[in-house]
Structures are given as structure tokens and as C-alpha cells.
mmCIF file of C-alpha atoms and ligand atoms in Angstrom:
data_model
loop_
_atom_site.group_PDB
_atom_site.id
_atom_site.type_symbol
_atom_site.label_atom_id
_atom_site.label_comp_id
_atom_site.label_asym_id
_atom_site.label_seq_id
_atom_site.Cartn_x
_atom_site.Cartn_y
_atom_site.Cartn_z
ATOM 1 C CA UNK Y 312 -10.323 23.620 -55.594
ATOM 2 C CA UNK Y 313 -7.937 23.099 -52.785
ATOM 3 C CA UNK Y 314 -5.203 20.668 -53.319
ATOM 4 C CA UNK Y 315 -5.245 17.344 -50.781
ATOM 5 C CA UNK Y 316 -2.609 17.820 -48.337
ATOM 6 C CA UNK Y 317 -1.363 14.304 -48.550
ATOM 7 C CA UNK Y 318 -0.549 15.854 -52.196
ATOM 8 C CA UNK Y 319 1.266 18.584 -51.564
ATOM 9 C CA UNK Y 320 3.139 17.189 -48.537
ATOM 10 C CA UNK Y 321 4.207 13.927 -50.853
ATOM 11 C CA UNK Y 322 5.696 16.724 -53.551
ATOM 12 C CA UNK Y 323 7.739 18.625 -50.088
ATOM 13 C CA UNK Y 324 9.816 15.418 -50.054
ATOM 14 C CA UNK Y 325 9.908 14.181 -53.849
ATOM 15 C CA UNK Y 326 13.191 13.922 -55.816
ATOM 16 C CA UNK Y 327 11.896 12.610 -58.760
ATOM 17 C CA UNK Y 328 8.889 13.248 -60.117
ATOM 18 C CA UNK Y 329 7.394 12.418 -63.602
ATOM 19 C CA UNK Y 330 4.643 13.210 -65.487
ATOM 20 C CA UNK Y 331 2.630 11.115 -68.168
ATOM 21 C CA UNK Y 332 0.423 13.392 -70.514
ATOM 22 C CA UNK Y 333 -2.590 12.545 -73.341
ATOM 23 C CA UNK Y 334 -4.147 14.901 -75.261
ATOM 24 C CA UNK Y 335 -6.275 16.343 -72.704
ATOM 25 C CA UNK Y 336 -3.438 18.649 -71.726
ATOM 26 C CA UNK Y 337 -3.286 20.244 -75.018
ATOM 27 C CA UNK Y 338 -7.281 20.599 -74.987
ATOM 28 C CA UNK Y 339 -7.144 24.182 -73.493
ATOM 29 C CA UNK Y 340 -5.089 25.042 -76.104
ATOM 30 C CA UNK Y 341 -7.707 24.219 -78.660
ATOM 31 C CA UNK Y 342 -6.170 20.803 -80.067
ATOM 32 C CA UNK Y 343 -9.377 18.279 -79.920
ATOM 33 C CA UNK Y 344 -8.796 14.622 -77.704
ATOM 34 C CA UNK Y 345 -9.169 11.660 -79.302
ATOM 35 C CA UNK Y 346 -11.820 9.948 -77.132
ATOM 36 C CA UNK Y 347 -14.839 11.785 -75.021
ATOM 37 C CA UNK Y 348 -17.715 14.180 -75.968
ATOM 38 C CA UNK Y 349 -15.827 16.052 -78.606
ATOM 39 C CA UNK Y 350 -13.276 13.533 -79.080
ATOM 40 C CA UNK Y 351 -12.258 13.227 -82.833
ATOM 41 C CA UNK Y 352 -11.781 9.243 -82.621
ATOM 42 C CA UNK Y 353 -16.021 9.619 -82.676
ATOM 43 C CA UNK Y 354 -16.373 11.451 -86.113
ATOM 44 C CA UNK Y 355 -13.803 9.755 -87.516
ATOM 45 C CA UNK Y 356 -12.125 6.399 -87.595
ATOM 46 C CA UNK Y 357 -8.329 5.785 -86.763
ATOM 47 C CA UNK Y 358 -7.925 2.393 -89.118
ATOM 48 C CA UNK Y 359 -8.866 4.798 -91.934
ATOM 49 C CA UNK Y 360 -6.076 7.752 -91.328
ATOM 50 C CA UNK Y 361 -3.834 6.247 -88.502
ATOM 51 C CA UNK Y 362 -1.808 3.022 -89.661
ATOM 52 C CA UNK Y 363 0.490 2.431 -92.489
ATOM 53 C CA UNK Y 364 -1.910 -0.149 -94.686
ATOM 54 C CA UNK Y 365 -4.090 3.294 -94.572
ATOM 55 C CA UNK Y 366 -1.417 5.433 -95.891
ATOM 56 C CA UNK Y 367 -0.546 2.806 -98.668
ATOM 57 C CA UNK Y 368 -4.062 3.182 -99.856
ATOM 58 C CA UNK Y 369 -4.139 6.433 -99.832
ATOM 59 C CA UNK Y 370 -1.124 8.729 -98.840
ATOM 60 C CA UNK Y 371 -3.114 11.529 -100.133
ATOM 61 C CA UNK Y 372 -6.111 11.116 -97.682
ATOM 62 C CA UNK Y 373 -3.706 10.554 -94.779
ATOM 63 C CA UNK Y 374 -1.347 13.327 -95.733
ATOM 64 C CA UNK Y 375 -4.694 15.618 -96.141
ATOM 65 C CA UNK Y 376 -5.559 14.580 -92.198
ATOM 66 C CA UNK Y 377 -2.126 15.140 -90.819
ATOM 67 C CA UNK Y 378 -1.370 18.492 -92.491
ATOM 68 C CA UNK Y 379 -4.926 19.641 -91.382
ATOM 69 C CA UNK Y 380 -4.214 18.491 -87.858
ATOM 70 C CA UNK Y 381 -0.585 19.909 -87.975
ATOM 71 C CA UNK Y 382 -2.204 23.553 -89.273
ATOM 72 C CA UNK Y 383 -4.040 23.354 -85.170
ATOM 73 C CA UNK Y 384 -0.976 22.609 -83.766
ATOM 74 C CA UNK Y 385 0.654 25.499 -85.799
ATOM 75 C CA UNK Y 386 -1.603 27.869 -84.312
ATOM 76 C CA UNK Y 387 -1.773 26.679 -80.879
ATOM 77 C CA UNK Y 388 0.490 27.779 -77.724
ATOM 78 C CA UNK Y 389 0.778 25.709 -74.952
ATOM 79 C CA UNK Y 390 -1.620 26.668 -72.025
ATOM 80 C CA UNK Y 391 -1.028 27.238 -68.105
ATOM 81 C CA UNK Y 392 -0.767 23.325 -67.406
ATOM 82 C CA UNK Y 393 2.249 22.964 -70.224
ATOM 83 C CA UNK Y 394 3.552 26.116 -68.652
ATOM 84 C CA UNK Y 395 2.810 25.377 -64.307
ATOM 85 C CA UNK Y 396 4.896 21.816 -65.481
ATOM 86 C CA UNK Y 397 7.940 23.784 -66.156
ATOM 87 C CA UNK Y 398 7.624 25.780 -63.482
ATOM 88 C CA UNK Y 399 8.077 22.069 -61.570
ATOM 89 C CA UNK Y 400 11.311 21.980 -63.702
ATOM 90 C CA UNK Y 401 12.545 25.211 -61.665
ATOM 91 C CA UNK Y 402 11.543 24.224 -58.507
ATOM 92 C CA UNK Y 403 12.431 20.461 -58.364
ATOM 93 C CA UNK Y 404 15.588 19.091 -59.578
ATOM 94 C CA UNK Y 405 14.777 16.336 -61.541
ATOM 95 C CA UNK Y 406 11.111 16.567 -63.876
ATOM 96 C CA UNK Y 407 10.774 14.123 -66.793
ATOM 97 C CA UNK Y 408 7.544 14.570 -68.759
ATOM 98 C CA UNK Y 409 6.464 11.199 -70.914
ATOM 99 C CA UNK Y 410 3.946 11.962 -73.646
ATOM 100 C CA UNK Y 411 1.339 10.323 -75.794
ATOM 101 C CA UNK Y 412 0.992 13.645 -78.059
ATOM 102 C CA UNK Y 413 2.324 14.280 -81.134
ATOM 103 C CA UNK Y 414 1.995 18.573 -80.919
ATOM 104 C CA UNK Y 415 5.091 19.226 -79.625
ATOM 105 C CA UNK Y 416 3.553 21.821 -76.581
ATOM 106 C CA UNK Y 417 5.524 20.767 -74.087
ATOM 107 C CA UNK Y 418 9.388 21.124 -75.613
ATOM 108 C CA UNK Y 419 7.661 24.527 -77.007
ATOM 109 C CA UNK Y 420 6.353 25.534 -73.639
ATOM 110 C CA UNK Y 421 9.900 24.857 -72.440
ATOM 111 C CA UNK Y 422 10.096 21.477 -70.521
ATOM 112 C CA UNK Y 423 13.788 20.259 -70.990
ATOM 113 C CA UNK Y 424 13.279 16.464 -70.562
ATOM 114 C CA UNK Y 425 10.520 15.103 -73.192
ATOM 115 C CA UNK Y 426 10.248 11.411 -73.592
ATOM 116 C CA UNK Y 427 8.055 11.013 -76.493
ATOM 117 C CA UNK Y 428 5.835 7.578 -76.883
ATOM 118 C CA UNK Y 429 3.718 8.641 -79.829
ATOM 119 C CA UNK Y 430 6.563 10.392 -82.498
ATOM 120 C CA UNK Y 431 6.316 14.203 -83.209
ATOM 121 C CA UNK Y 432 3.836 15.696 -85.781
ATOM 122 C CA UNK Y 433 6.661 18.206 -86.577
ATOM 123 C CA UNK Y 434 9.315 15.257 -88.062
ATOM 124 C CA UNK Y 435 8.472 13.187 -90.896
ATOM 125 C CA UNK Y 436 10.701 10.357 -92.393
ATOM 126 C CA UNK Y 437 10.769 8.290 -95.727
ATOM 127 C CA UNK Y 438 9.505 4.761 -95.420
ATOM 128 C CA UNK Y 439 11.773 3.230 -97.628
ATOM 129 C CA UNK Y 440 15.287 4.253 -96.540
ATOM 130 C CA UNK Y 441 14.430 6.096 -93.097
ATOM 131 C CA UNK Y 442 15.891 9.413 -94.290
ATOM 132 C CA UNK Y 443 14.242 12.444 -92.268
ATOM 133 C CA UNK Y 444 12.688 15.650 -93.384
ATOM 134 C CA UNK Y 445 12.219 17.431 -90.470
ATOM 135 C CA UNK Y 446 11.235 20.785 -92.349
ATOM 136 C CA UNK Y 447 8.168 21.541 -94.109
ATOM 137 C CA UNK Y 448 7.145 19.342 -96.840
ATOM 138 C CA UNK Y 449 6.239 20.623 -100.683
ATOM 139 C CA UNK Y 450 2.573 19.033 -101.601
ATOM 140 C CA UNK Y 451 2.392 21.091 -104.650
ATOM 141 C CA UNK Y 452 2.913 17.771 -106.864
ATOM 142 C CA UNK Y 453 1.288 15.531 -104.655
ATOM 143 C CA UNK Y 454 2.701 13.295 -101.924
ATOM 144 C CA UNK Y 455 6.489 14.440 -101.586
ATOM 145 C CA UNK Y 456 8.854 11.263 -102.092
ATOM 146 C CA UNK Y 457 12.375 11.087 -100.706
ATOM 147 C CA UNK Y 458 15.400 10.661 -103.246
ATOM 148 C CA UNK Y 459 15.490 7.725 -102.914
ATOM 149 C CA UNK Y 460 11.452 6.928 -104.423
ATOM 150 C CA UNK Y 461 10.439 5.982 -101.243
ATOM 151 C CA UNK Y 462 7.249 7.882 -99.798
ATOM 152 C CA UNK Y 463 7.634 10.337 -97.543
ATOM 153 C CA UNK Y 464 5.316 10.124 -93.805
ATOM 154 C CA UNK Y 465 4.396 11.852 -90.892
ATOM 155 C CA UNK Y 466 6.901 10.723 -87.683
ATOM 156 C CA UNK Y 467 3.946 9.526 -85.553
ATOM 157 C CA UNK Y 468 2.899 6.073 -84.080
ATOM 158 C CA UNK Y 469 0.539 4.270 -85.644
ATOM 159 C CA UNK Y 470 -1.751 1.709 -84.723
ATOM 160 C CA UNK Y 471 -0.307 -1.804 -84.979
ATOM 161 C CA UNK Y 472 3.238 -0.131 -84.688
ATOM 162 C CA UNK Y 473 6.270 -0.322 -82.165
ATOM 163 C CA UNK Y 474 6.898 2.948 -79.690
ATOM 164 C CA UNK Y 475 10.019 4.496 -80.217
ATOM 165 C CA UNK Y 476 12.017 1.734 -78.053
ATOM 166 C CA UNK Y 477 14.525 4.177 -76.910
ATOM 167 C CA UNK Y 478 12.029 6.948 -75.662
ATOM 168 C CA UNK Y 479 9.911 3.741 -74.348
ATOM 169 C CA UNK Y 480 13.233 2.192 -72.615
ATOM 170 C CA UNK Y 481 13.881 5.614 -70.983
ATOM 171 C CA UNK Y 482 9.797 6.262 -70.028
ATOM 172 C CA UNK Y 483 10.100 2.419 -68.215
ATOM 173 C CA UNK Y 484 13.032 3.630 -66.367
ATOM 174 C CA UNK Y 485 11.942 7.070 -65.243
ATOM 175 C CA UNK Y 486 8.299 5.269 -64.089
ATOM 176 C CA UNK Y 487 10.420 2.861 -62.072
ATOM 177 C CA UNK Y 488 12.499 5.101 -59.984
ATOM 178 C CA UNK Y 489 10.151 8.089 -59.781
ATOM 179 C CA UNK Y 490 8.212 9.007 -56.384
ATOM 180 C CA UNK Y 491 5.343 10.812 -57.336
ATOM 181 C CA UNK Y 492 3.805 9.845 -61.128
ATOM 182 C CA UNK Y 493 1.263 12.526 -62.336
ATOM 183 C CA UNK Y 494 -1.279 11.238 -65.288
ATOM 184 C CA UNK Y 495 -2.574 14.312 -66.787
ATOM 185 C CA UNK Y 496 -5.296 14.437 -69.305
ATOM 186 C CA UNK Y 497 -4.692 10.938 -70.546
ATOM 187 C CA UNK Y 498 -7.525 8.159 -70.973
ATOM 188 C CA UNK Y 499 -5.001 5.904 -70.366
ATOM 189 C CA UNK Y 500 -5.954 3.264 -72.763
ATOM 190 C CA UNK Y 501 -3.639 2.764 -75.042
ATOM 191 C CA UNK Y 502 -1.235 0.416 -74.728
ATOM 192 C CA UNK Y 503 1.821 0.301 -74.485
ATOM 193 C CA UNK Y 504 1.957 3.391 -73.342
ATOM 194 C CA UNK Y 505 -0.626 2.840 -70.179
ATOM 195 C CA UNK Y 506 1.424 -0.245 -69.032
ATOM 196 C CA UNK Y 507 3.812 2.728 -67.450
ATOM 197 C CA UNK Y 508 0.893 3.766 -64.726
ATOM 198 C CA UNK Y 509 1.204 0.181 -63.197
ATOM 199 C CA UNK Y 510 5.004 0.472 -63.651
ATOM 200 C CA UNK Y 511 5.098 3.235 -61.543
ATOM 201 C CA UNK Y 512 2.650 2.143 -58.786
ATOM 202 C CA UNK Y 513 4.498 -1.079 -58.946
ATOM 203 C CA UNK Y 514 7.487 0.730 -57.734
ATOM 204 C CA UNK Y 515 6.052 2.132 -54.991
ATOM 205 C CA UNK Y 516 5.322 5.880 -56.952
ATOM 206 C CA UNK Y 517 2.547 8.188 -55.407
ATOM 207 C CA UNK Y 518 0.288 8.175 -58.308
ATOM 208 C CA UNK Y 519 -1.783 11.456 -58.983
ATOM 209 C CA UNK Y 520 -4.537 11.875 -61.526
ATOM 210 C CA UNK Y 521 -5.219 15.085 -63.088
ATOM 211 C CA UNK Y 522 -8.434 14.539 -65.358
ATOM 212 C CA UNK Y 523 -12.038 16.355 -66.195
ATOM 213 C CA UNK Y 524 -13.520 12.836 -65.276
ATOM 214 C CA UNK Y 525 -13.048 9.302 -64.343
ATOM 215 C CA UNK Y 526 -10.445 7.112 -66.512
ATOM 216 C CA UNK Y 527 -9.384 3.121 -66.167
ATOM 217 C CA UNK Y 528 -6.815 4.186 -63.608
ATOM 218 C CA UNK Y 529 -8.639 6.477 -61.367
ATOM 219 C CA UNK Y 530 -9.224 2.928 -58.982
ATOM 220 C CA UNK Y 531 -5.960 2.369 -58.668
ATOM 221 C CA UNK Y 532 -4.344 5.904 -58.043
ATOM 222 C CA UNK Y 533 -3.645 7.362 -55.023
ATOM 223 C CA UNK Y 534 -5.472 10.602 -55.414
ATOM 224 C CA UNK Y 535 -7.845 12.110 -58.342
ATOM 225 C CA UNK Y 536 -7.981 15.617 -58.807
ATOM 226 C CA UNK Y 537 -11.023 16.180 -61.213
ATOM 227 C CA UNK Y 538 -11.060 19.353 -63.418
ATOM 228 C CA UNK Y 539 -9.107 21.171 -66.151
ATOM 229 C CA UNK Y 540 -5.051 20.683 -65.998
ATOM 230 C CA UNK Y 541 -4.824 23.952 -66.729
ATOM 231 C CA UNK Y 542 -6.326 25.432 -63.889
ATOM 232 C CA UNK Y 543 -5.182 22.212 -61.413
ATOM 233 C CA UNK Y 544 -1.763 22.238 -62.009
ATOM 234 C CA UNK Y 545 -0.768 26.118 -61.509
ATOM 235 C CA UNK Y 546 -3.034 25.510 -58.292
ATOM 236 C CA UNK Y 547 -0.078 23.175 -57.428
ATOM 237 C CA UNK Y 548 2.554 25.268 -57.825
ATOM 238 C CA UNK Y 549 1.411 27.684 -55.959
ATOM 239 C CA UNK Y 550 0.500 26.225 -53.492
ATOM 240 C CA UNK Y 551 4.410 24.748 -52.909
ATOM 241 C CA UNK Y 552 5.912 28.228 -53.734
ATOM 242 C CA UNK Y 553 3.915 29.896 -50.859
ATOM 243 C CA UNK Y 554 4.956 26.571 -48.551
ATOM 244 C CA UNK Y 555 8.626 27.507 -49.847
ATOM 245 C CA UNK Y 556 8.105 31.084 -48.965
ATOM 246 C CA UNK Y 557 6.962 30.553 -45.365
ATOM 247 C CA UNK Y 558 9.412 28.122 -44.097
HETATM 248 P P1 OAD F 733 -7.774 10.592 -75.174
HETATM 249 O O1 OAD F 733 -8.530 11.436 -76.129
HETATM 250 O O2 OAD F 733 -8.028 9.137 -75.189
HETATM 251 O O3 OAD F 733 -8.050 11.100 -73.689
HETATM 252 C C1 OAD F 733 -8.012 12.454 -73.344
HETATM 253 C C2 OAD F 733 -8.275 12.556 -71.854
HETATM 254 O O4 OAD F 733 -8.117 13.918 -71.484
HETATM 255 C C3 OAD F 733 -9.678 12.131 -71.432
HETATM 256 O O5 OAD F 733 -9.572 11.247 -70.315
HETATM 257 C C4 OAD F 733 -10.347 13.441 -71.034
HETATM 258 O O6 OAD F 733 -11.279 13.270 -69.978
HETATM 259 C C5 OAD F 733 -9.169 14.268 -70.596
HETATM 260 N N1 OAD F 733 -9.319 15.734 -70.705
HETATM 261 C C6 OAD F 733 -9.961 16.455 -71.656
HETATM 262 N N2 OAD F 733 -9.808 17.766 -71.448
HETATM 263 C C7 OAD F 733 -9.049 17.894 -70.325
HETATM 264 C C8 OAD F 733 -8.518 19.009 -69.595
HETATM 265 N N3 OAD F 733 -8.742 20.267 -69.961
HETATM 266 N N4 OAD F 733 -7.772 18.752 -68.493
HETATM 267 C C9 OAD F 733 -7.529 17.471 -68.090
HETATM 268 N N5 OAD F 733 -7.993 16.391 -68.741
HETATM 269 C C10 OAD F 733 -8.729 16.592 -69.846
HETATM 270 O O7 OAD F 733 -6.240 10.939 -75.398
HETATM 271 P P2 OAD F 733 -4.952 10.083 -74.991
HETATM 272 O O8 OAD F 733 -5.140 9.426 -73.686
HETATM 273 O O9 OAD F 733 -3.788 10.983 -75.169
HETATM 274 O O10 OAD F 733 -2.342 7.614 -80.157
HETATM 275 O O11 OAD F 733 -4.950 9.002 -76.131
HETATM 276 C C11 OAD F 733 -3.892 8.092 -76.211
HETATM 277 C C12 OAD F 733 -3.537 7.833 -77.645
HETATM 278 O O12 OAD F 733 -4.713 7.441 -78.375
HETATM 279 C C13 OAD F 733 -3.043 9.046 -78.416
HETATM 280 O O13 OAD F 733 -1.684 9.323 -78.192
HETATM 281 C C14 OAD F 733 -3.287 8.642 -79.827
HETATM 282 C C15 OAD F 733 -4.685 8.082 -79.683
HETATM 283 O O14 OAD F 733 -5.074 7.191 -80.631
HETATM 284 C C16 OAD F 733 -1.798 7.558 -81.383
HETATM 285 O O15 OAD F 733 -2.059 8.351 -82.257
HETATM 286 C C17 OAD F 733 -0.833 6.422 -81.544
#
């Protein structure tokens, strides 16, 4: 697939540009969406495993989900659309990437500026005093509690909670001032963190969607590129380095 020009000639003249990524980024590295064909939001249900009445219930069951979820992220590596976006990082000056995952790909991969929506699978905090654990966790006597008593849970967003305001504050600004905004791999459903697409296109941004298929926002952005980020996003990058090369 070529890239439109309208694309490539909009990134010539960009300063800023941002990215907003879902869980279809990490797909190609073998960490399962949550919505779609093999989405996991079908087999199971997130009011059982994602919010914190859930994990009162049962921290066990919770604990068991996260820890199995964190052993895929363990043994994933982040794939040629985690890498192409630093590559953006090298060859524009100013790259923020906003996220909706939890797997920690792209600080691994090595983007530099990560605003993160949705927490970090690899932090963890005590619910009762805030202290955090950010190393790994003993489960060998069940649930691991803080010194203080207090239980001891995954640093993650979950349903019927409040983003991170800081990293939220920081995504509104960067979708305000940005020129192009690129949604990549996200369903962009879930709110708050959705509200930034119309931020950005409110602010006059050049909105780009990478995706396999159609979202809610693929009406209102200025150009769709349908198939795998992994594949579309290199395909960007080289396709500016050869422009840089020529001129
Ligand atoms: P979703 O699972 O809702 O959407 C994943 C998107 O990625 C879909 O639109 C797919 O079509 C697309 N996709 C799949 N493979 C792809 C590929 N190789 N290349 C490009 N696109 C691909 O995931 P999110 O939008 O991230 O929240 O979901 C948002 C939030 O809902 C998550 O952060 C999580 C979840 O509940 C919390 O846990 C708070």
C-alpha cells in the first residue's frame, strides 16, 4: 500500500506530531485487543476482573487475570509499528505518543515521551495508603498486602475510575497544539480517553487513522489507512527518509 500524498506532504511540514495508540498496536506482538474477532472483552467480562468492587470480591481472581496477562506482556517485544514510531522521534523534533495500553511496548521499544491514560501493568500500588511496589510481587501467601494492611493492586485504570489527571492534563495539551494526530490501533471508544480525537480535530490537527478496519472516528478523520500498524507505519517512514534523501 502506497501512502496518500496529502499524508506524507502534511508530515514534510509538521512540527508537532502526536500519536494516540489502543491495543491494536501491540496485536503483532501477540498481546490480544480487547474488542473485535479475537478480542478478549468477548470471552470474558470487564465488570468481573476490571474495577475495584471486582477486586474487593475477589483480589485473588483479579490478581490471577492480571499476572496471567502481565506473563504476555513479559514475553512480548514491541513490533515494527512501536519501533517505525521512534524512528519519527529521530526524524522529527517533537513526537509525543498518548496510550490506552497498559504493556509498557512503547517506553521499551524506546519512545522518550509516553503519556499514559490507562496506568502501567508493570507498577502496582497499595489501596489504602498509595505506597508503590513497582517490583515484582510475592503471591506465595496469597494476595501481597502493603505494611501498612492495605491490599496491594495492579497500577491500571479501571472502569468507573479517574485517568491519571496529570498524564490526561498533558495528553489534552499535546492534542491541542499538535498538527498531525495519528490514531493507531485504537477502537476509540472509551472515554475519556477518545474525547482527545475531537480535541485534536478541534484544533485544526490533520487527523490520520491507522486501523485493520473501520472505527467511530474513521467519519471524521482526514485520511484512513486500513491494514496492520506494523506494516503501515514503517511504510511511512520510509517513504519520508527517501523524500529526505532526494531533496
Ligand atoms: P480495542 O480492543 O477496543 O481496539 C483495538 C483496535 O485495534 C480495533 O479497532 C482493531 O480493529 C485494531 N487492530 C487490531 N489489530 C490491529 C493491527 N495489527 N494494526 C492496527 N490496528 C489493529 O482496544 P482499545 O481501543 O485500546 O481500557 O481499547 C480501549 C480501552 O478499552 C483499553 O485501554 C482498555 C479497554 O477496556 C482499560 O483497561 C481501562
Amino acid at each position: 500500500m502506497d501512502i496518500p500524498s496529502n499524508v506524507i506532504e502534511k508530515l514534510q511540514s509538521a512540527k508537532k506530531i502526536v500519536f494516540f495508540s489502543g491495543a491494536g498496536i501491540s496485536a503483532e506482538s501477540g498481546i490480544p485487543t480487547f474488542r473485535g474477532k479475537d478480542g478478549i472483552w468477548n470471552k470474558l467480562s470487564p465488570e468481573e476482573l476490571a474495577n475495584f468492587n471486582a477486586f474487593i470480591k475477589n483480589p485473588k481472581l483479579v490478581w490471577e487475570w492480571y499476572n496471567y496477562r502481565k506473563s504476555i506482556v513479559h514475553q512480548a517485544k514491541p513490533n515494527l509499528g512501536h519501533l517505525a514510531i521512534v524512528e519519527f522521534e529521530n526524524i522529527f523534533s517533537e513526537v509525543i505518543v498518548i496510550t490506552q495500553n497498559v504493556d509498557n511496548l512503547h517506553r521499551r521499544a524506546g519512545s522518550k515521551k509516553v503519556y499514559e491514560l490507562h496506568g502501567n501493568i508493570e507498577r502496582n500500588f497499595c489501596i489504602k495508603c498509595k505506597k508503590h511496589y513497582d517490583g515484582d510481587l510475592d503471591f506465595q501467601e496469597g494476595v501481597p498486602n502493603c505494611s501498612c494492611g492495605g491490599l496491594i493492586r495492579p497500577d491500571v485504570v479501571w472502569f468507573g475510575e479517574m485517568l491519571p489527571a496529570e498524564q490526561f492534563r498533558l495528553s489534552e495539551k499535546a492534542a491541542q497544539s499538535c498538527d498531525i494526530f495519528l490514531i493507531v490501533g485504537t477502537s476509540a471508544v472509551v472515554y475519556p480517553a477518545a474525547s482527545l480525537v475531537y480535541t485534536a480535530k478541534s484544533n485544526g490537527a490533520f487527523l490520520v487513522e491507522v486501523n485493520i478496519e473501520e472505527t467511530e472516528v474513521s467519519t471524521i478523520v482526514d485520511v484512513s489507512l486500513f491494514g496492520e500498524s506494523g506494516k503501515i507505519l514503517p511504510k511511512i517512514v520510509e517513504q519520508i527518509k527517501q523524500i529526505r534523501i532526494n531533496k
